[in-house]
Short mmCIF file of C-alpha atoms and ligand atoms in Angstrom, two decimals:
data_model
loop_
_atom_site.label_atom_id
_atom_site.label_comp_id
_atom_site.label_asym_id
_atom_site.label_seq_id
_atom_site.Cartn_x
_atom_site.Cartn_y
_atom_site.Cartn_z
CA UNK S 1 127.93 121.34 104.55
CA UNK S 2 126.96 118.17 103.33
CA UNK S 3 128.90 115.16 105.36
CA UNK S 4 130.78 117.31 107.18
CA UNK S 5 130.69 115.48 110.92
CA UNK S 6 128.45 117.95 113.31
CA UNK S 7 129.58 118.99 116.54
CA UNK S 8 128.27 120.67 119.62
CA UNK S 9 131.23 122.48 121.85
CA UNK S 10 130.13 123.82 124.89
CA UNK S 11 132.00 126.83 126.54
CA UNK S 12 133.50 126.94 123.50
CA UNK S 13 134.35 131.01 124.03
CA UNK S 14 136.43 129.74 127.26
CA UNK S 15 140.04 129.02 127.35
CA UNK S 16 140.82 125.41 126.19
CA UNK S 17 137.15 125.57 124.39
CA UNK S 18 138.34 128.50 121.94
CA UNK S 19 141.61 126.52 121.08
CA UNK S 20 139.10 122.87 121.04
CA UNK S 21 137.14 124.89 118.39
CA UNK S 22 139.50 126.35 116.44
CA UNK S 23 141.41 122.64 115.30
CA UNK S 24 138.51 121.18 114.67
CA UNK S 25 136.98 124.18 112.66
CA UNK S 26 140.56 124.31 110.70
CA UNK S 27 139.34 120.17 109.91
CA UNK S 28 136.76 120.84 107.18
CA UNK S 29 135.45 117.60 107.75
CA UNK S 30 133.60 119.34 110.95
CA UNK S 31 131.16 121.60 111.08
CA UNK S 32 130.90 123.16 115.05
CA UNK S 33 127.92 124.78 116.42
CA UNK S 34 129.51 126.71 119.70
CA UNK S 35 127.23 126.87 122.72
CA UNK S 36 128.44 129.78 125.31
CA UNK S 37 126.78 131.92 128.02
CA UNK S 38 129.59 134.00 127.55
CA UNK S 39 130.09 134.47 131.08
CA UNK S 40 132.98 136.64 132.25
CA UNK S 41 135.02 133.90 131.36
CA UNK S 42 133.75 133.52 127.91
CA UNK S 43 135.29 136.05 125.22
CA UNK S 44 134.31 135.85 121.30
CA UNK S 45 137.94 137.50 120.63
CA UNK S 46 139.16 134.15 121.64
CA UNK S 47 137.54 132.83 117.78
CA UNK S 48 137.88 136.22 115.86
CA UNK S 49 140.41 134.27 113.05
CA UNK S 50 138.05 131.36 112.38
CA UNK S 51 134.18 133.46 113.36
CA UNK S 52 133.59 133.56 109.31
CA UNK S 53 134.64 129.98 108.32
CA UNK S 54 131.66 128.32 106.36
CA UNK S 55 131.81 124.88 109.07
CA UNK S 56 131.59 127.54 112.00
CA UNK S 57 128.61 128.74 114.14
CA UNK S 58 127.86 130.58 117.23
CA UNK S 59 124.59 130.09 119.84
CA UNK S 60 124.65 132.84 122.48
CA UNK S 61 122.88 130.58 125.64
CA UNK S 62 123.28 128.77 128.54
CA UNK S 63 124.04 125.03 128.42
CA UNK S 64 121.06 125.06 131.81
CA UNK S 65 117.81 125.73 128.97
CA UNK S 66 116.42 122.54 127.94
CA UNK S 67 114.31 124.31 125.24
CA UNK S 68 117.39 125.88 123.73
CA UNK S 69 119.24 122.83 123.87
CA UNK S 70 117.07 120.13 122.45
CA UNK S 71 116.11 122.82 119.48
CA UNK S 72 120.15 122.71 118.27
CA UNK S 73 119.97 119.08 118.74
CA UNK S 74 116.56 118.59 116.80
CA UNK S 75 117.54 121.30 114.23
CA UNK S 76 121.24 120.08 113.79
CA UNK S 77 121.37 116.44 114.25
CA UNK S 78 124.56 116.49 115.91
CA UNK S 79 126.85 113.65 115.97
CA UNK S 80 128.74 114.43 118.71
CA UNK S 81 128.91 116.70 121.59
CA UNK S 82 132.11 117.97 123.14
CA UNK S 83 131.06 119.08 126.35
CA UNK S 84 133.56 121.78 128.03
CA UNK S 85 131.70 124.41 129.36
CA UNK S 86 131.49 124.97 133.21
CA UNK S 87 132.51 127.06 136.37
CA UNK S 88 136.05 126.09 136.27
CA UNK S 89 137.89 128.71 139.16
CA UNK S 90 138.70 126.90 142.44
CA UNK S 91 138.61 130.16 144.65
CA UNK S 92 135.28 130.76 143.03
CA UNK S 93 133.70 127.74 144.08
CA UNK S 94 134.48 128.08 147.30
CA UNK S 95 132.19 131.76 147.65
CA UNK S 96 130.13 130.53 145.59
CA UNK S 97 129.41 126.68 145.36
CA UNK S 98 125.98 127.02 144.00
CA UNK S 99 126.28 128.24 140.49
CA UNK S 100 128.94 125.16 139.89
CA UNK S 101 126.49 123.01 141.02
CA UNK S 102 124.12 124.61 138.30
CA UNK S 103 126.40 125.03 135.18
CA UNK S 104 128.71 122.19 135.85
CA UNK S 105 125.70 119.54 137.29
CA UNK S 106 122.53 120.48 136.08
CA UNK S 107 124.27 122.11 132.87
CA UNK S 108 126.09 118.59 132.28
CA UNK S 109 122.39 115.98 132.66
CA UNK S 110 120.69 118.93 130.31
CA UNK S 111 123.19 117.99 128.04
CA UNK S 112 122.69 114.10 128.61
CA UNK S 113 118.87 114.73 128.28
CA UNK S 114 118.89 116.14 124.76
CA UNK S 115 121.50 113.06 123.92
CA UNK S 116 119.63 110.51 125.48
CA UNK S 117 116.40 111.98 124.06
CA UNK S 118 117.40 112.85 120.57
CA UNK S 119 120.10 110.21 120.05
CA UNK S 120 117.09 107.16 120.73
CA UNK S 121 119.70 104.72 121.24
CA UNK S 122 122.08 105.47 118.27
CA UNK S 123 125.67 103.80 118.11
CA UNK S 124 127.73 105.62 116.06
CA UNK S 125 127.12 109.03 118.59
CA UNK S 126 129.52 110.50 121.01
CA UNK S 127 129.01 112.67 124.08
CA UNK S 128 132.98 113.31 125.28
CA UNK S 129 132.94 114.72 128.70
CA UNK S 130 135.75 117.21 129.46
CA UNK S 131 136.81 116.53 132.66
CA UNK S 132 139.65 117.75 135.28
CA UNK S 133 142.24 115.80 137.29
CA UNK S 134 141.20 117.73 140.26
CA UNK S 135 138.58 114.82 140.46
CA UNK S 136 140.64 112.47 142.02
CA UNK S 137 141.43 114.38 145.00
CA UNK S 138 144.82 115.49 146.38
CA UNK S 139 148.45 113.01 145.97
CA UNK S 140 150.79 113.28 148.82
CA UNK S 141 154.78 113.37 147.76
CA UNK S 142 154.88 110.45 145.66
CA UNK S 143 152.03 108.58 143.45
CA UNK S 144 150.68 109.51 139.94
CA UNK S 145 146.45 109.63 139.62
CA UNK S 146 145.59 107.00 136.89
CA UNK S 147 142.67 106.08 135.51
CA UNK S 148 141.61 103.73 138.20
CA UNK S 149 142.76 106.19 140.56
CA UNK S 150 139.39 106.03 142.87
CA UNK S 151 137.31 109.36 142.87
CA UNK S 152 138.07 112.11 145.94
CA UNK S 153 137.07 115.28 144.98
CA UNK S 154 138.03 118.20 147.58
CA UNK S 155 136.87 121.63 146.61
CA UNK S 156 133.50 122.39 145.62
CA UNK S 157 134.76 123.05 141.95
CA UNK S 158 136.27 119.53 141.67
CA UNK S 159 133.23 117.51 143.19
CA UNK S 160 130.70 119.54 140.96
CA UNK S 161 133.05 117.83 138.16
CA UNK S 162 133.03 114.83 139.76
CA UNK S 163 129.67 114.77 139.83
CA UNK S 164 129.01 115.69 136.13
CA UNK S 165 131.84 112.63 135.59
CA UNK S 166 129.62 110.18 137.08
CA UNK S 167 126.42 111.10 135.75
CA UNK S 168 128.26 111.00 131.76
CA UNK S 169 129.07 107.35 133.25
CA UNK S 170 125.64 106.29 134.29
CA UNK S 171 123.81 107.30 131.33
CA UNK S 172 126.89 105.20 129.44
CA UNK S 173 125.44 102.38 131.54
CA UNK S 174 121.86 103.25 132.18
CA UNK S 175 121.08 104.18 128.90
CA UNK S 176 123.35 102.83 126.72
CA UNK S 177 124.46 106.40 125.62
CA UNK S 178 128.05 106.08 123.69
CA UNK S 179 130.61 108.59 125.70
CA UNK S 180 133.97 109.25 126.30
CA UNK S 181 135.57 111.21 129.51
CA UNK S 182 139.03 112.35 129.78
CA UNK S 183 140.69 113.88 132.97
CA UNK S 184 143.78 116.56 132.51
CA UNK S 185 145.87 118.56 134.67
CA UNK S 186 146.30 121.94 134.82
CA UNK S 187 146.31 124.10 131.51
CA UNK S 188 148.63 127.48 130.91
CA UNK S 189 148.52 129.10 127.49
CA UNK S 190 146.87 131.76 125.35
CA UNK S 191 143.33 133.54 126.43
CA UNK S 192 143.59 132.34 130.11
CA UNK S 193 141.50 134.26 131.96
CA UNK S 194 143.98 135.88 134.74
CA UNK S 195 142.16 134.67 137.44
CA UNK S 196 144.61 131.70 136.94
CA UNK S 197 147.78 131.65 138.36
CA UNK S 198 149.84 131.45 135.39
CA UNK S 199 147.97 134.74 133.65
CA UNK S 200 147.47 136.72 136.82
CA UNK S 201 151.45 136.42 137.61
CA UNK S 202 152.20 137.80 133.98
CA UNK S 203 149.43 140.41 134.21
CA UNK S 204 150.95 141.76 137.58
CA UNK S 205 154.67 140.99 136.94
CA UNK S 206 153.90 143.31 133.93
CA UNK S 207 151.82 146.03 136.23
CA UNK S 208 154.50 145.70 138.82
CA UNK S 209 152.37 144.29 141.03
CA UNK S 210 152.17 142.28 144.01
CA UNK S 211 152.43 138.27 143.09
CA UNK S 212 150.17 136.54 145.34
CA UNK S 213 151.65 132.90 146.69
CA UNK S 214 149.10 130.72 148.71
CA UNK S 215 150.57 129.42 151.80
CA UNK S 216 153.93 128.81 151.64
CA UNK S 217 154.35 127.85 148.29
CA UNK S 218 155.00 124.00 148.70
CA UNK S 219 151.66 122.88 146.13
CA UNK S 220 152.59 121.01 142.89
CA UNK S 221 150.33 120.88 139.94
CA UNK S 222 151.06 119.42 136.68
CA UNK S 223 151.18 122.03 133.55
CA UNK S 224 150.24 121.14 129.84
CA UNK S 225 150.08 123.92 127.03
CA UNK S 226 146.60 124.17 126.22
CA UNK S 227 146.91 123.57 122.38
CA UNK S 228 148.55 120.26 123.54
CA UNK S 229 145.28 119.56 125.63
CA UNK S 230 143.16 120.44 122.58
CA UNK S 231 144.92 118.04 120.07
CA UNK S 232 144.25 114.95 122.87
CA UNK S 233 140.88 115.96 122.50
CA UNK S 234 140.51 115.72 118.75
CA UNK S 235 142.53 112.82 119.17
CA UNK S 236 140.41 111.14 121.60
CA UNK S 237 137.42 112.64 120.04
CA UNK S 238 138.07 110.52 117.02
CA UNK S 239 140.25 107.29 118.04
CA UNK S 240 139.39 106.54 121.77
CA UNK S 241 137.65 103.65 122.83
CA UNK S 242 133.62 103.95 123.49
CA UNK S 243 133.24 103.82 127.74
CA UNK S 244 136.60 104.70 128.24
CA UNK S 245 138.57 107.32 130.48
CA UNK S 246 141.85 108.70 129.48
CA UNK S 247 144.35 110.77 132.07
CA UNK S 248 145.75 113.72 129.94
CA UNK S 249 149.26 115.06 131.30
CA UNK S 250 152.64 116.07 130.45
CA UNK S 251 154.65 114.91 133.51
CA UNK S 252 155.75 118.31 134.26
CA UNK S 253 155.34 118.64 137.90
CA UNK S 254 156.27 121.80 139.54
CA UNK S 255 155.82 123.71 142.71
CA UNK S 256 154.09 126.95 143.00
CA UNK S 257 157.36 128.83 144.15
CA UNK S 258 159.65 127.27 141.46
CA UNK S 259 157.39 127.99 138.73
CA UNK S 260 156.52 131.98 140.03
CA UNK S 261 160.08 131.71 140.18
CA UNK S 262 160.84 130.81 136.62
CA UNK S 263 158.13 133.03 135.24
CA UNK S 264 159.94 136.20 137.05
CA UNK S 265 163.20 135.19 135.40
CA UNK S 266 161.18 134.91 131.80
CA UNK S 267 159.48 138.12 132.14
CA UNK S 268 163.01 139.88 133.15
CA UNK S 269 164.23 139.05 130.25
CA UNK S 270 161.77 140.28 128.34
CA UNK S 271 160.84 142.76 129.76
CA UNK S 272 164.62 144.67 129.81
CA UNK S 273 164.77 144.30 133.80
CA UNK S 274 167.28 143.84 135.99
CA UNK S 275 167.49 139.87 136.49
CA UNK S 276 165.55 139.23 139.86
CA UNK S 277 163.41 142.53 140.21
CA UNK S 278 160.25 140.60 139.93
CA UNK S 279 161.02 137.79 142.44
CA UNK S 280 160.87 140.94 144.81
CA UNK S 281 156.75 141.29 144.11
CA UNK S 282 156.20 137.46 145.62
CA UNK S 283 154.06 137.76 148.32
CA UNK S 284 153.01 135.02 150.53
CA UNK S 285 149.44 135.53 151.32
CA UNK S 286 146.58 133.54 153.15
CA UNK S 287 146.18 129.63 152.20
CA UNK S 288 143.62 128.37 150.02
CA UNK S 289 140.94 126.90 151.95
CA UNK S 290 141.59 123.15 151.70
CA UNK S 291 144.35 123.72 149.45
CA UNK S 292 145.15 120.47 147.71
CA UNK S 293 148.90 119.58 147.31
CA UNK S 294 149.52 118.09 145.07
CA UNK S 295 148.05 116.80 141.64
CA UNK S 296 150.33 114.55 138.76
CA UNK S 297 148.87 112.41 135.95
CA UNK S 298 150.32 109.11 135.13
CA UNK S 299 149.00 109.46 131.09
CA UNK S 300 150.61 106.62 129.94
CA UNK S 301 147.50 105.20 128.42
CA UNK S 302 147.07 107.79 126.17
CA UNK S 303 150.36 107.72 124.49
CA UNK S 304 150.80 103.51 124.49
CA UNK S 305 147.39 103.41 122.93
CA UNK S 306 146.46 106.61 120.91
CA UNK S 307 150.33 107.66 120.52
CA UNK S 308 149.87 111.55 121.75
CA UNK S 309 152.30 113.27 123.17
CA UNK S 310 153.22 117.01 124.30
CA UNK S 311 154.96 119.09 121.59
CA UNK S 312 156.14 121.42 123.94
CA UNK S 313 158.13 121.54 126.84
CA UNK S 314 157.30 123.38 129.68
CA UNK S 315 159.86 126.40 128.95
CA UNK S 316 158.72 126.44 125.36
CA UNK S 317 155.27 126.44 126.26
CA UNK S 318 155.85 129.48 128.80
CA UNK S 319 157.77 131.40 126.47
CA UNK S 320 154.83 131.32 123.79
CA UNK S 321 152.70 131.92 126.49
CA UNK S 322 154.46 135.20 127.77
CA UNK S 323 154.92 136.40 123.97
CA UNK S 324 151.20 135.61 123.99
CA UNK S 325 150.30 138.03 126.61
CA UNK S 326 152.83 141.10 125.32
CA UNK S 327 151.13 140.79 121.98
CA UNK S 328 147.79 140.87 123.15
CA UNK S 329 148.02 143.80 125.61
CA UNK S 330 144.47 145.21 124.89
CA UNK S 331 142.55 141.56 125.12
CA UNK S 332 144.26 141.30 128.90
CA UNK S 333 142.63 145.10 129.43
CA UNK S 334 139.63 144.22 128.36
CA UNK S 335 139.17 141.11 130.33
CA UNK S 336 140.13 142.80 133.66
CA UNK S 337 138.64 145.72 133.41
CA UNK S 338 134.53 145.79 135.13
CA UNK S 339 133.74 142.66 136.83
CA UNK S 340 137.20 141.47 137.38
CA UNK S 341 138.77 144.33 139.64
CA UNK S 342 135.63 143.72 142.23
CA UNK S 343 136.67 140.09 142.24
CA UNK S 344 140.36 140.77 142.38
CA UNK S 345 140.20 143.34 144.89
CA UNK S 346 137.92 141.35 147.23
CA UNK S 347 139.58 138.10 146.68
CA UNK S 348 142.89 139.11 147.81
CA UNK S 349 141.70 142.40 150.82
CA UNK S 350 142.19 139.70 153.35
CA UNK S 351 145.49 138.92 152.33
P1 LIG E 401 136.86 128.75 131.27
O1 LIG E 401 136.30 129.18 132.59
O2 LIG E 401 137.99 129.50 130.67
O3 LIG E 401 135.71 128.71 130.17
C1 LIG E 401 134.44 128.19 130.43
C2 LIG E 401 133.53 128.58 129.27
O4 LIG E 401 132.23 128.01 129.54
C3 LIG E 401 133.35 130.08 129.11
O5 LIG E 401 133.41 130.44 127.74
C4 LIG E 401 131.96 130.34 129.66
O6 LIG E 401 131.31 131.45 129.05
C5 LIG E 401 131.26 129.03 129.33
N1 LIG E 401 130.12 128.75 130.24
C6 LIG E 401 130.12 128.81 131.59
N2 LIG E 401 128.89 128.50 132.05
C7 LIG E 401 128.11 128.24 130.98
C8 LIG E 401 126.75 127.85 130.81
N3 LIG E 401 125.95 127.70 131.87
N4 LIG E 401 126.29 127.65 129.56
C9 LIG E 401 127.10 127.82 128.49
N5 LIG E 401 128.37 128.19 128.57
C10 LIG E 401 128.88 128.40 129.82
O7 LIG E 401 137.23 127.22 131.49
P2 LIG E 401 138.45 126.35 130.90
O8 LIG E 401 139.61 126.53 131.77
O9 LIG E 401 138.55 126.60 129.45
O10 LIG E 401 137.88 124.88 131.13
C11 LIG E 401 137.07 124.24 130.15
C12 LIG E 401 136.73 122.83 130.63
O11 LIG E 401 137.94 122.09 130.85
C13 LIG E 401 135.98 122.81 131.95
O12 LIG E 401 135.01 121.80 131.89
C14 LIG E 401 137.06 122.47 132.98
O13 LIG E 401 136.50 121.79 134.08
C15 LIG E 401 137.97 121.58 132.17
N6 LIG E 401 139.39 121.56 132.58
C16 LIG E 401 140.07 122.73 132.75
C17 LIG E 401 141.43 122.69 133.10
C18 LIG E 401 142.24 123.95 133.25
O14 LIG E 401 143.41 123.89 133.63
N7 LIG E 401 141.71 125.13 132.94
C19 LIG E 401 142.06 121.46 133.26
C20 LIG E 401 141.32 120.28 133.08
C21 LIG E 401 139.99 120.35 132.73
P1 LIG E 402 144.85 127.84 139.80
O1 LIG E 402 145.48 128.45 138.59
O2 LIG E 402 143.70 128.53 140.44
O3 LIG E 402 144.46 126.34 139.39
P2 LIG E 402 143.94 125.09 140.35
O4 LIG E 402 143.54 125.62 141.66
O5 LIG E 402 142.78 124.58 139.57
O6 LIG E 402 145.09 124.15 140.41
O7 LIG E 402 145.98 127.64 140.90
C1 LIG E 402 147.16 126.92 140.63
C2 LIG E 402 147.98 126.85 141.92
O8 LIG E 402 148.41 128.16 142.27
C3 LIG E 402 147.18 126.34 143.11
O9 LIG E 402 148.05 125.58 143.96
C4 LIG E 402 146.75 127.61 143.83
C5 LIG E 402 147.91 128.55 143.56
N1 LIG E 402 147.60 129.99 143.48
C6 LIG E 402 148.35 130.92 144.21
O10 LIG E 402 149.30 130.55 144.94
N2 LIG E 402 148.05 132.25 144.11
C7 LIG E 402 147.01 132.70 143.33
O11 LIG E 402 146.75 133.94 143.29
C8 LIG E 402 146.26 131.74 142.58
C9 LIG E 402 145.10 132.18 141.71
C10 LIG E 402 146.59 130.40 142.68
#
């Protein structure tokens, strides 16, 4: 294990975590020590192809206990810490504002702590901060967030992140503590939890199902394939600039009903059914409360000065997505069967 670089993920059993972990665990130059709760978002099938690489590890615990946390850091001597784990449902926040506050808050300065503490001041250490573009509030019809796009933070999800944001940044000035934070749009891709609205329309296109639209339709949000989002990360991880914030985005824009819309059409096709027999499920259902409209990163700095960019498009991305999900028909029973149905059912009864 010897000069292999050592990393703490958080939620690294989550959806972008599992595909974070698995590049740089395929990098032998890594070792990762993976931090999850395992809530019901967390899923250790996400990591079954890389749980016996040598440079891999897993620590069943919550990112919240201090003791547990500054033991890995005393014991491992990290050199950096990817920080993803948190609350990360919008309709979830808004029952239940409290435990964001805890994981994404509290969880994030437990974090800084055991940096701060075991770190003593140490240069060549990162804490990276994964962070959402959901921080930055809601964009009318035109505009693109950037990174000096002022902090506005709407939903109870997005200002617990906003908050965690900030306190990454004082500690960078307070303390001196080397970090990086970088802000991305919405994610689609393999082992989303179908609470999302890219998962839950394949899971009940497939089920024949109701396809739940909030409000009329009209909100835009910005999709990246997640694997794109994780090799920013590594990329940022290693290149970016100590202090700094980079916007991560594919400028791919699109409106609830257009992309529901699209998906139907995709999962016709595969599915052998007669071309526009799932558009018949959409069903417009009660708004979001505080619904933003619209979100769209300008992420221009990362590609002029760290050269990523998207090697998908967003049809591309959907169709590996939707393979994705046919493929892996018992992980999508497992994950919404117990816990989920009580959510799903009570979520959408008012409908
Ligand atoms: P997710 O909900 O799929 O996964 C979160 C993971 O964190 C799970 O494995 C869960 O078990 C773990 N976790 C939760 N609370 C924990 C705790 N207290 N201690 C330890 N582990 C805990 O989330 P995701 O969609 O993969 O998002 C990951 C990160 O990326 C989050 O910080 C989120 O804010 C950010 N982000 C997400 C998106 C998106 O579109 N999903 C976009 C931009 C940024
Ligand atoms: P979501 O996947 O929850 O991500 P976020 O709220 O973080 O952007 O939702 C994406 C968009 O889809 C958002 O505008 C809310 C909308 N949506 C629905 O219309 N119906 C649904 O059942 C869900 C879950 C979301």
């Amino acid at each position: 294990m010897s000069g292999r670089k050592k990393i703490l993920v958080t939620g690294g059993a989550g959806f972008i975590g599992s595909h974070v972990v698995r590049i740089f665990v395929q990098d032998k130059a890594y070792h990762i020590t993976n931090l999850d709760k395992l809530t019901y978002a967390g899923n250790l099938e996400n990591l079954k192809d890389i749980e016996n690489e040598s440079n891999y590890e897993f620590v069943r615990g919550d990112i919240c206990d201090t003791q547990l946390v500054n033991k890995l850091f005393e014991s491992n001597n990290f050199d950096g810490v990817v920080h993803l784990a948190a609350e990360s449902h919008v309709d979830r926040s808004i029952t239940n504002p409290l435990e964001f506050v805890q994981t994404n808050v509290i969880g994030t300065l437990t974090l800084l702590e055991a940096a701060k503490k075991n770190w003593q001041g140490e240069k060549k250490k990162l804490f990276y901060h994964i962070s959402t573009d959901e921080v930055y509030g809601s964009l009318g019809e035109e505009g693109l967030f950037t990174e000096d796009t002022s902090y506005d933070p709407k939903s109870p999800y997005s200002a617990s992140k906003a908050s965690s944001d900030h306190f990454v940044r004082a500690y960078g000035n307070t303390y001196k503590l080397p970090f990086v934070v970088s802000n991305c749009s919405n994610n689609y891709g393999p082992n989303h939890f179908p609470e999302k609205l890219i998962p839950l329309l394949i899971n009940n296109i497939k089920n024949k199902k109701n396809l739940p639209i909030y409000g009329e339709g009209v909100n835009v949000r910005d999709w990246l394939y997640v694997e794109d989002h994780a090799e920013a990360i590594k990329l940022i991880f290693e290149k970016g600039k100590i202090g700094d914030t980079y916007n991560i985005g594919g400028f791919n824009e699109w409106r609830n009903i257009d992309l529901v819309e699209l998906l139907c059409d995709i999962m016709d096709r595969k599915l052998g059914n007669e071309k526009g027999s799932s558009r018949k499920l959409i069903a417009f259902v009660k708004d979001r409360a505080g619904h933003d409209l619209r979100y769209a990163i300008d992420a221009t700095k990362l590609s002029d000065e760290l050269g990523w960019k998207p090697s998908v498009t967003f049809e591309e991305g959907l169709e590996k997505t939707v393979d994705w999900y046919m493929d892996n028909e018992e992980w999508l029973k497992d994950v919404t069967s117990g816990e989920y149905m009580n959510y799903y059912n009570e979520h959408y009864a008012s409908s």
